[in-house]
Short mmCIF file of C-alpha atoms in Angstrom, two decimals:
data_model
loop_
_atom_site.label_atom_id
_atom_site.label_comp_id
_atom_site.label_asym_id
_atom_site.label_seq_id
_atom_site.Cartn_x
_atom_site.Cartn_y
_atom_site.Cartn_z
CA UNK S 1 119.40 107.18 119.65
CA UNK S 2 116.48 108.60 121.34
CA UNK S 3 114.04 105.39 121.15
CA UNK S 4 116.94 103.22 122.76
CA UNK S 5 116.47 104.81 125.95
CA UNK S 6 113.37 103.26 128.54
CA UNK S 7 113.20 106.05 131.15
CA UNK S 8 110.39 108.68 131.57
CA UNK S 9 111.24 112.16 131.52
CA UNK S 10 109.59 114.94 133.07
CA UNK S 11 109.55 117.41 129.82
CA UNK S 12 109.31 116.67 126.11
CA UNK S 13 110.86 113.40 124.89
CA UNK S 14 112.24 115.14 122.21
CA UNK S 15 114.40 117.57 123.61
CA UNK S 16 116.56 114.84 124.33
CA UNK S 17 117.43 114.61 120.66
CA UNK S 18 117.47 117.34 118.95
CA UNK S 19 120.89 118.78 119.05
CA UNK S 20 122.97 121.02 116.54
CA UNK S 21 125.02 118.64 114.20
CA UNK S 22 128.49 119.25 112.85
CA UNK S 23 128.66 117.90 109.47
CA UNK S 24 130.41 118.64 106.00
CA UNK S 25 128.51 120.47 103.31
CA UNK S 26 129.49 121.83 100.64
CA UNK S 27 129.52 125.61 100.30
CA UNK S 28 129.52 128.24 97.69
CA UNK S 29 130.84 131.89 98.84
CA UNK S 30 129.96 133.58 95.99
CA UNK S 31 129.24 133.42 92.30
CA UNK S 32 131.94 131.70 89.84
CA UNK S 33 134.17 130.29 92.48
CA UNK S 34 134.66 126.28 93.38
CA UNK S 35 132.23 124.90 96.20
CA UNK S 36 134.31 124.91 99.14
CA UNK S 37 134.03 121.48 101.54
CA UNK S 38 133.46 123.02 104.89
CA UNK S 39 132.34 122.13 108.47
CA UNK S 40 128.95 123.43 109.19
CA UNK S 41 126.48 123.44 112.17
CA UNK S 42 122.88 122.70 111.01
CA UNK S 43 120.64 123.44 113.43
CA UNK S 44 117.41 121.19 114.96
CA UNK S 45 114.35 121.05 113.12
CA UNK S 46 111.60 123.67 114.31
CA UNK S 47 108.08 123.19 114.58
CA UNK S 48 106.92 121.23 111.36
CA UNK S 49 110.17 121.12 110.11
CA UNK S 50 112.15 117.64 109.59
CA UNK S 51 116.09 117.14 109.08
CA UNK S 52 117.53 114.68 106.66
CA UNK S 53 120.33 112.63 106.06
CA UNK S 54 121.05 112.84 102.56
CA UNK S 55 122.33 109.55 101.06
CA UNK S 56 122.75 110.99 97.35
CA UNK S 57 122.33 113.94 95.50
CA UNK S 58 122.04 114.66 91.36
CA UNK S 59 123.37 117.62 90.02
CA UNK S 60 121.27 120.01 88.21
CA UNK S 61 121.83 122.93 85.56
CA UNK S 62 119.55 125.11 88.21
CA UNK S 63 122.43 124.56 90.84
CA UNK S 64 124.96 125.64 87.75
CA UNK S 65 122.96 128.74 86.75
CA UNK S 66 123.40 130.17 90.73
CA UNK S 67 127.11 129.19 89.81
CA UNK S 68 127.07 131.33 86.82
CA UNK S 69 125.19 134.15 88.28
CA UNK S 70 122.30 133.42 85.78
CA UNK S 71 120.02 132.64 88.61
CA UNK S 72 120.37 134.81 91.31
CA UNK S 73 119.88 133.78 95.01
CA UNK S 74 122.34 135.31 98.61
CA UNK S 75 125.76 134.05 99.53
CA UNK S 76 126.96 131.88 100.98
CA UNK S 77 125.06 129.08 100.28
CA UNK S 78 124.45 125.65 100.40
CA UNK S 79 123.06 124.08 96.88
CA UNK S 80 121.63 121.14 95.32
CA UNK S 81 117.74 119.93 95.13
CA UNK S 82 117.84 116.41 93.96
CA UNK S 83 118.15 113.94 96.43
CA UNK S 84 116.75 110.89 98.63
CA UNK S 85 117.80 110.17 102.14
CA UNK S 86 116.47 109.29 105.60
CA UNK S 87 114.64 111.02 108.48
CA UNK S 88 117.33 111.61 111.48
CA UNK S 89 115.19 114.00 113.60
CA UNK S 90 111.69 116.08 113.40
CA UNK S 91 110.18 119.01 115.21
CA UNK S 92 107.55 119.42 117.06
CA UNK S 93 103.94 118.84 115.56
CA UNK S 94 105.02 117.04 112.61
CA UNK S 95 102.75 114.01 112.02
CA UNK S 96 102.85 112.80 108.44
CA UNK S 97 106.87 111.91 108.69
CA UNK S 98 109.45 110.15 111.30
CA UNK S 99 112.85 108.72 112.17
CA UNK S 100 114.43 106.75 110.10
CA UNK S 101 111.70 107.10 107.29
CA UNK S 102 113.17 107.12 103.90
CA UNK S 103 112.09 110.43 101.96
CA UNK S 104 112.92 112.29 98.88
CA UNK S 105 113.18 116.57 99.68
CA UNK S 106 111.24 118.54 97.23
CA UNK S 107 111.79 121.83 95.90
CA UNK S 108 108.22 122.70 94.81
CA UNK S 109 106.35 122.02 98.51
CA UNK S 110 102.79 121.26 98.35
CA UNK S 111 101.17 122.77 101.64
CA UNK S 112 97.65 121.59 100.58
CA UNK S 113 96.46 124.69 101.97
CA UNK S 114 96.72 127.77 99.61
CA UNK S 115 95.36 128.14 95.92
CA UNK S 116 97.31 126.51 94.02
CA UNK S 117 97.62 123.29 95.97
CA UNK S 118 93.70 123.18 95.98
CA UNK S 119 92.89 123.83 92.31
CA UNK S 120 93.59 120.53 90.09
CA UNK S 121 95.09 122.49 87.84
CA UNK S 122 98.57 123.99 89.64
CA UNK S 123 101.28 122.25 91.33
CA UNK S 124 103.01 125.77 92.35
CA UNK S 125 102.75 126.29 95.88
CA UNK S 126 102.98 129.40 97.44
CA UNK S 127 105.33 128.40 99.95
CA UNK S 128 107.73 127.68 97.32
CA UNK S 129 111.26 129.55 97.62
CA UNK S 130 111.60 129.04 93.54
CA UNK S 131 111.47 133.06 92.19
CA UNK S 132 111.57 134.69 95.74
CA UNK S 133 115.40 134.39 95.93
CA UNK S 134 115.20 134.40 99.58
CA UNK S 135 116.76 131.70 100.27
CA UNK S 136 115.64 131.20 104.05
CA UNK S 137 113.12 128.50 105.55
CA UNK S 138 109.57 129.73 105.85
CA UNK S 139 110.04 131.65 109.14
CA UNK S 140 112.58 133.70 107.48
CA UNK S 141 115.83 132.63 109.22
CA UNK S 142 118.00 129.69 108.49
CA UNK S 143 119.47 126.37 109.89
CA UNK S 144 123.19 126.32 108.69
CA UNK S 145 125.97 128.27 110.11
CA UNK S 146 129.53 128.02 109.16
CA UNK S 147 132.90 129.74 110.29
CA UNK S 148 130.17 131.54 112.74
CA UNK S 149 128.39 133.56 109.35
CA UNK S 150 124.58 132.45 108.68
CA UNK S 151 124.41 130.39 105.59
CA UNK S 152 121.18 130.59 103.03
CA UNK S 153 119.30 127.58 101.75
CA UNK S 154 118.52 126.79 98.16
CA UNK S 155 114.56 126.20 96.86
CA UNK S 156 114.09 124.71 100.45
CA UNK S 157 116.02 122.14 100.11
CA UNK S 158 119.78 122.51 100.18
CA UNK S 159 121.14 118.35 99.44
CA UNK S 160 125.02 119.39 99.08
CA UNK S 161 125.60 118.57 102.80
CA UNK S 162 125.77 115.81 105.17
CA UNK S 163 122.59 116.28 106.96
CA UNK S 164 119.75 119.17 105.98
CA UNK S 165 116.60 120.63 107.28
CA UNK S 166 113.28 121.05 105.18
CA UNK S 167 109.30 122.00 106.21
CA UNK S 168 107.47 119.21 106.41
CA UNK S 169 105.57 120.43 103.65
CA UNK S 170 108.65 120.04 101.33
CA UNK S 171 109.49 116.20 101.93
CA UNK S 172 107.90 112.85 100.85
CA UNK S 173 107.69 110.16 102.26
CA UNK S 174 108.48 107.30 100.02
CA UNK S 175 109.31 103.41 99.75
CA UNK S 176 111.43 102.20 102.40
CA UNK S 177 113.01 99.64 99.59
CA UNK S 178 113.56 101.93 97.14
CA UNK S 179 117.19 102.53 96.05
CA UNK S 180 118.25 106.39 97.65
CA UNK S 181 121.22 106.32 94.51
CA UNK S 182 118.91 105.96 91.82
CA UNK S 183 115.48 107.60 93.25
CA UNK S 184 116.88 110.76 94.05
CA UNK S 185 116.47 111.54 90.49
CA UNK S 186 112.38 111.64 91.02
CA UNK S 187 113.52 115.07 93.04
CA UNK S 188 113.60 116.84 90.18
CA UNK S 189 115.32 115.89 86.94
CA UNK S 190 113.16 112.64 86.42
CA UNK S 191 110.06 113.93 87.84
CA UNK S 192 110.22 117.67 85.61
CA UNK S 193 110.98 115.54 82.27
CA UNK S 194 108.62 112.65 82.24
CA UNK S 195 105.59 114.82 83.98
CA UNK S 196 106.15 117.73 81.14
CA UNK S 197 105.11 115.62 78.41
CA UNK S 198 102.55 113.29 80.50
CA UNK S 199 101.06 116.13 82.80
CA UNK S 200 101.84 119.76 80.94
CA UNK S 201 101.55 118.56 77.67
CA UNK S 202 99.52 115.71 77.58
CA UNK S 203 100.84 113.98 74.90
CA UNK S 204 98.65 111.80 72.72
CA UNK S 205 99.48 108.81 71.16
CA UNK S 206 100.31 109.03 68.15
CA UNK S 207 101.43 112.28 68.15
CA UNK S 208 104.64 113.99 66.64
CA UNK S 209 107.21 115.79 69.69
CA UNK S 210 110.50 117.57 69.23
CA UNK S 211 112.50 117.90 72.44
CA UNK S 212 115.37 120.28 72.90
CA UNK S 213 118.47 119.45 74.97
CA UNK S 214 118.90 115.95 75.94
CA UNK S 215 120.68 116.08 79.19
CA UNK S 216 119.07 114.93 82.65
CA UNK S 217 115.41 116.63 82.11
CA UNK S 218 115.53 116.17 78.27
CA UNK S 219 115.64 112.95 78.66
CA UNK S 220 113.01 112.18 80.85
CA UNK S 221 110.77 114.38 78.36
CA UNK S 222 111.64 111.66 75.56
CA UNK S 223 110.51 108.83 78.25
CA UNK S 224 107.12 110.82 78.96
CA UNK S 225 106.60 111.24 75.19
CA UNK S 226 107.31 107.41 74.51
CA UNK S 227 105.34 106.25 77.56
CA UNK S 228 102.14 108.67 76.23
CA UNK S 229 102.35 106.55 73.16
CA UNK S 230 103.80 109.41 70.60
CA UNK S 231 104.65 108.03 67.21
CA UNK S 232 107.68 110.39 66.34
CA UNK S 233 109.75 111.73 68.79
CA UNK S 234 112.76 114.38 67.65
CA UNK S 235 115.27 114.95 69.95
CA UNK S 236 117.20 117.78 69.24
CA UNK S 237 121.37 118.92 70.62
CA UNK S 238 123.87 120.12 69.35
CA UNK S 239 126.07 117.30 71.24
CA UNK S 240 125.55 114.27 69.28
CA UNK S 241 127.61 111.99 71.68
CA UNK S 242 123.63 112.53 73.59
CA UNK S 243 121.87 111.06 70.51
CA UNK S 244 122.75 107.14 71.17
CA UNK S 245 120.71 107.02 74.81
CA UNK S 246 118.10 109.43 73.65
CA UNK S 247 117.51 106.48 70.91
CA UNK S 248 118.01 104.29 73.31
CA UNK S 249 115.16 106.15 75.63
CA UNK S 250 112.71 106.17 72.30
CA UNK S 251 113.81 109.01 70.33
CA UNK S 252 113.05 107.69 66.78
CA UNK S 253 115.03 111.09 65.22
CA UNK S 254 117.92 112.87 66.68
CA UNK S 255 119.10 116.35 64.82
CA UNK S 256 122.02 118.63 65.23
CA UNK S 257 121.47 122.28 64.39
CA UNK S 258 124.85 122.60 63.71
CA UNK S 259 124.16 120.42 60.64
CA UNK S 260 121.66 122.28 59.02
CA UNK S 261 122.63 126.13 57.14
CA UNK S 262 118.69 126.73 57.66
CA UNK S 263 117.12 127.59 61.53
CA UNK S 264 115.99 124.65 63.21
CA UNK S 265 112.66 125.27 63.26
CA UNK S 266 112.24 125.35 59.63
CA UNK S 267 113.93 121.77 59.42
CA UNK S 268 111.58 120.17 61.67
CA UNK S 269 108.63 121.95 59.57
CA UNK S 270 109.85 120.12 56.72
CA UNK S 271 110.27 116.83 58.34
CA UNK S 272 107.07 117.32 59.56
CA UNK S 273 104.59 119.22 56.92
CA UNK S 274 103.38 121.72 59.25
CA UNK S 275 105.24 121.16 62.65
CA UNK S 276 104.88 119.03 65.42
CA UNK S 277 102.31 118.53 67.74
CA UNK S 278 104.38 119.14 71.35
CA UNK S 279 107.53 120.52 71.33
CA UNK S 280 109.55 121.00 74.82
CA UNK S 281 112.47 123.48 75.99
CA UNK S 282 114.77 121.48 78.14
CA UNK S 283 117.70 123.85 77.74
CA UNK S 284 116.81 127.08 79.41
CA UNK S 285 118.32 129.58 76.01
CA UNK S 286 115.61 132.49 75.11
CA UNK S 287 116.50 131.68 71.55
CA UNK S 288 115.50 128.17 71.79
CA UNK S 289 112.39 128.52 73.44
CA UNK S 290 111.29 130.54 70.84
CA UNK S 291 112.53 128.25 67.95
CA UNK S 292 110.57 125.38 70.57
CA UNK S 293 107.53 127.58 69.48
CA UNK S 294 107.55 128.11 66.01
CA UNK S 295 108.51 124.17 65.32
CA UNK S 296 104.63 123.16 66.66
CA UNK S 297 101.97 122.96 64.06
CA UNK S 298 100.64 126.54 62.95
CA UNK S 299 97.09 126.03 64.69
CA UNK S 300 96.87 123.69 67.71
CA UNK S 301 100.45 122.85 68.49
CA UNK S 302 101.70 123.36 72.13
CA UNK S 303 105.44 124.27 72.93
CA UNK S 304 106.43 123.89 76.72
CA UNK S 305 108.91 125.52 78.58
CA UNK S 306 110.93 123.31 80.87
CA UNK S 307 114.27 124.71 81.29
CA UNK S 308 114.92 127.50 83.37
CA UNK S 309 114.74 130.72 82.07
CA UNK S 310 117.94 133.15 82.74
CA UNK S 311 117.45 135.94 84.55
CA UNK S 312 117.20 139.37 83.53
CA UNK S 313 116.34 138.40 79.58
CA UNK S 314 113.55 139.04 77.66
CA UNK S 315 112.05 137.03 74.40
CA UNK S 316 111.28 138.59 71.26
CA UNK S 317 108.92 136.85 68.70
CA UNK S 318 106.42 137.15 66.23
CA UNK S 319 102.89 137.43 68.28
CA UNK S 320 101.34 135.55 65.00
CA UNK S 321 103.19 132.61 66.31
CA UNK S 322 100.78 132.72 68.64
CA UNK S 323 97.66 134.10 67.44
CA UNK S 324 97.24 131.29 64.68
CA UNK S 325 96.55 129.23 67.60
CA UNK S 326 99.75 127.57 69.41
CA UNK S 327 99.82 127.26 72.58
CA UNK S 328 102.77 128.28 74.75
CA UNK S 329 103.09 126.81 78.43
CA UNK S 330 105.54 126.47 81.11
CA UNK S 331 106.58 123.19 83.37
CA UNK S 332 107.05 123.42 86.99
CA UNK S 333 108.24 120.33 88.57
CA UNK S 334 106.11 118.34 85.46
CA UNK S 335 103.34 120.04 87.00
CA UNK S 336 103.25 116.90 89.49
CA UNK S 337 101.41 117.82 93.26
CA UNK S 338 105.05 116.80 94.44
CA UNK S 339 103.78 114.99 98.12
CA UNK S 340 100.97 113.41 96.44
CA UNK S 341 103.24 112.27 93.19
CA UNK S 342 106.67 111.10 94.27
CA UNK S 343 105.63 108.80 96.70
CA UNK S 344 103.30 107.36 93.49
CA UNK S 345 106.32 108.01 90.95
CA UNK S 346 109.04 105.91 92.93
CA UNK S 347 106.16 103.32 93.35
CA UNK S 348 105.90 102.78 89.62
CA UNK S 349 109.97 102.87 89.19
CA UNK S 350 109.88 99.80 92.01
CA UNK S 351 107.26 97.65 89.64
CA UNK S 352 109.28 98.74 87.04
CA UNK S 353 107.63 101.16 85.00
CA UNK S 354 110.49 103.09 83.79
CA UNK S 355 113.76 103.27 84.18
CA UNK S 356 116.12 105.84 85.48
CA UNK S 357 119.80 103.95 85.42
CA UNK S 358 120.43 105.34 81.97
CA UNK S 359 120.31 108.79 83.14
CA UNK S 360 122.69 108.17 85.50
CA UNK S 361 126.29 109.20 83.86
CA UNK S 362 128.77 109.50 86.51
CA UNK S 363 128.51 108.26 90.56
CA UNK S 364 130.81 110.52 92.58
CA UNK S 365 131.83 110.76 95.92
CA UNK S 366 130.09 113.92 96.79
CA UNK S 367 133.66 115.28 97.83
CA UNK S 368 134.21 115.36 94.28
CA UNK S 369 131.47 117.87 93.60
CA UNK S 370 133.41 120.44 91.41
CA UNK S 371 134.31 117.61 89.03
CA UNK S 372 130.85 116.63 88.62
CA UNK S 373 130.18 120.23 87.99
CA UNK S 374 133.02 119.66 85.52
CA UNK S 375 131.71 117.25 83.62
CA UNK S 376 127.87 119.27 83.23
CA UNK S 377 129.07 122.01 81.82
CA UNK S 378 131.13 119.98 79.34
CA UNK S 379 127.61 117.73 78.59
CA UNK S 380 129.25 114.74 80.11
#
């Protein structure tokens, strides 16, 4: 290791270090096929850029829907966006992270510089990779090569390998106690739940929610709604295997569509009077997100979007949904300034705020990364 050595050196310290690594990753060719467990070269860390060592990963239904095709992004590519690990190397001029630091990556950066990092009321940055598709680090080229062809990053991130690289912009520093396994969860899944029903939303206590889809975001969304003090809280799937933790997480209702002859939002109407006050998306189906929207009361109900929407479809509905007086937003990260919140989230998961072992189903050797796959898409 670089600070092990006591001699001075005519030229940058650094240089010393910062060498190509050959590590395992795993890599997706194209869309529909297995990942493929490969040997890849990820290059140093460029000026204000910082490479990781990731300790753990979650799996997400936005690394699925690149799978699928839903989500488009360039082959081949290295996925995943959830994790925690520690600092091996950074480039030149970065100040705010170093060696051996513990950090969580983060797919929504937070540059502090453009406009939506300076108005208090986004979290989107512009130097966000999310809906450019580009899938290269902000200078436009990329830091993993394998079998000698270039190989793309995902939402500037890219946690199914060994070792990444990310802009300093996109990493937080957080707790060196914390618990990588569990925390990586606060890189998105956690994080995107809890913060759409405490920071989109702003649930009120006392107030009536109906979530939709209870897997790794849904659930959070039931913890946000609990922890903001909501009275009822509906949690809605057609896999009722889910409904036990969502209880468990404060759900005080759990519904199956597929027991009902009627559309679901016309049985939460009448289990409601005239609808809820917040109902949430967590799915990422056109069809749901509109039945999200008609479930909310008539006047002032608001309906967020949290799951991502598939690309290349459009939603249909009745604009009087809408001009009664719902509201209709969408959820970004739980609208949390990511560098400024994660550090504060994993904070309040050390003093034991919440809890995030209950959303943790399966723990994999990350060789095993098609099974886990495996057991998402079968809502295990």
């Amino acid at each position: 290791l670089c600070g092990d050595l006591k001699m001075q050196v005519p030229f940058p310290f650094s240089l010393l270090c910062l060498q190509v690594i050959k590590c395992k990753a795993a890599v997706l060719w194209e869309a529909n096929k297995l990942f493929s467990i490969e040997e890849v070269q990820v290059a140093p860390p460029k000026e204000h850029e910082v490479r990781i060592k990731i300790v753990a990963t979650g799996i997400c239904r936005s690394d699925d829907h690149v799978v699928t095709g839903t989500l488009v992004m360039p082959f081949p590519i290295i996925l995943g966006h959830e994790a925690a690990g520690v600092v091996e190397s950074v480039g030149q001029g970065v100040t705010s992270i170093k060696p051996g630091d513990k950090v969580i990556p983060l797919f929504v950066p937070q540059c502090g510089e453009c406009k939506n990092c300076l108005n208090t009321k986004g979290n989107l940055c512009s130097k966000t990779d999310l809906g450019t598709s580009a899938g290269l680090m902000p200078d436009g080229t990329t830091r993993f090569t394998c079998k000698g062809k270039a190989v793309y990053h995902f939402l500037g991130t890219s946690t199914f390998t060994e070792y990444t690289v990310v802009h300093e912009s996109a990493v937080a520093k957080i707790d060196s106690a914390a618990p990588l396994e569990k925390v990586c969860l606060i890189g998105c899944g956690f994080s995107t739940g809890y913060g759409a029903a405490l920071q989109t939303a702003k649930v009120e206590p006392g107030s009536t929610c109906a979530v939709f889809g209870l897997g790794g975001v849904g659930l959070p969304v039931v913890m946000g709604c609990k922890a903001a003090g909501a009275s009822r809280i509906i949690a809605v799937d057609i896999n009722k295997d889910k409904f036990a933790k969502a209880k468990e997480l404060g759900a005080t209702d759990c519904i199956n569509p597929k027991d009902f002859s009627k559309p679901i939002h016309e049985v939460l109407m009448e289990m409601t009077g005239q609808g809820v006050d917040y109902s949430f998306e967590v799915i990422g189906r056109t069809d749901t997100m509109t039945a999200a929207l008609a479930c909310c009361h008539y006047n002032y109900g608001v309906s967020v979007i949290v799951g991502v929407p598939p690309a290349a479809q459009n939603i249909t509905f009745d604009p009087m949904l809408l001009f009664t007086g719902r509201s209709w937003k969408g959820s970004i990260f739980g609208g949390w300034k990511s560098k400024d919140a994660v550090p504060k989230l994993v904070a309040d998961y050390m003093k034991k705020k919440f809890v995030l072992d209950p959303l943790i189903t399966h723990t994999l050797p990350w060789t095993k990364i098609n099974e886990g796959f495996d057991l998402l898409r079968t809502g295990k």
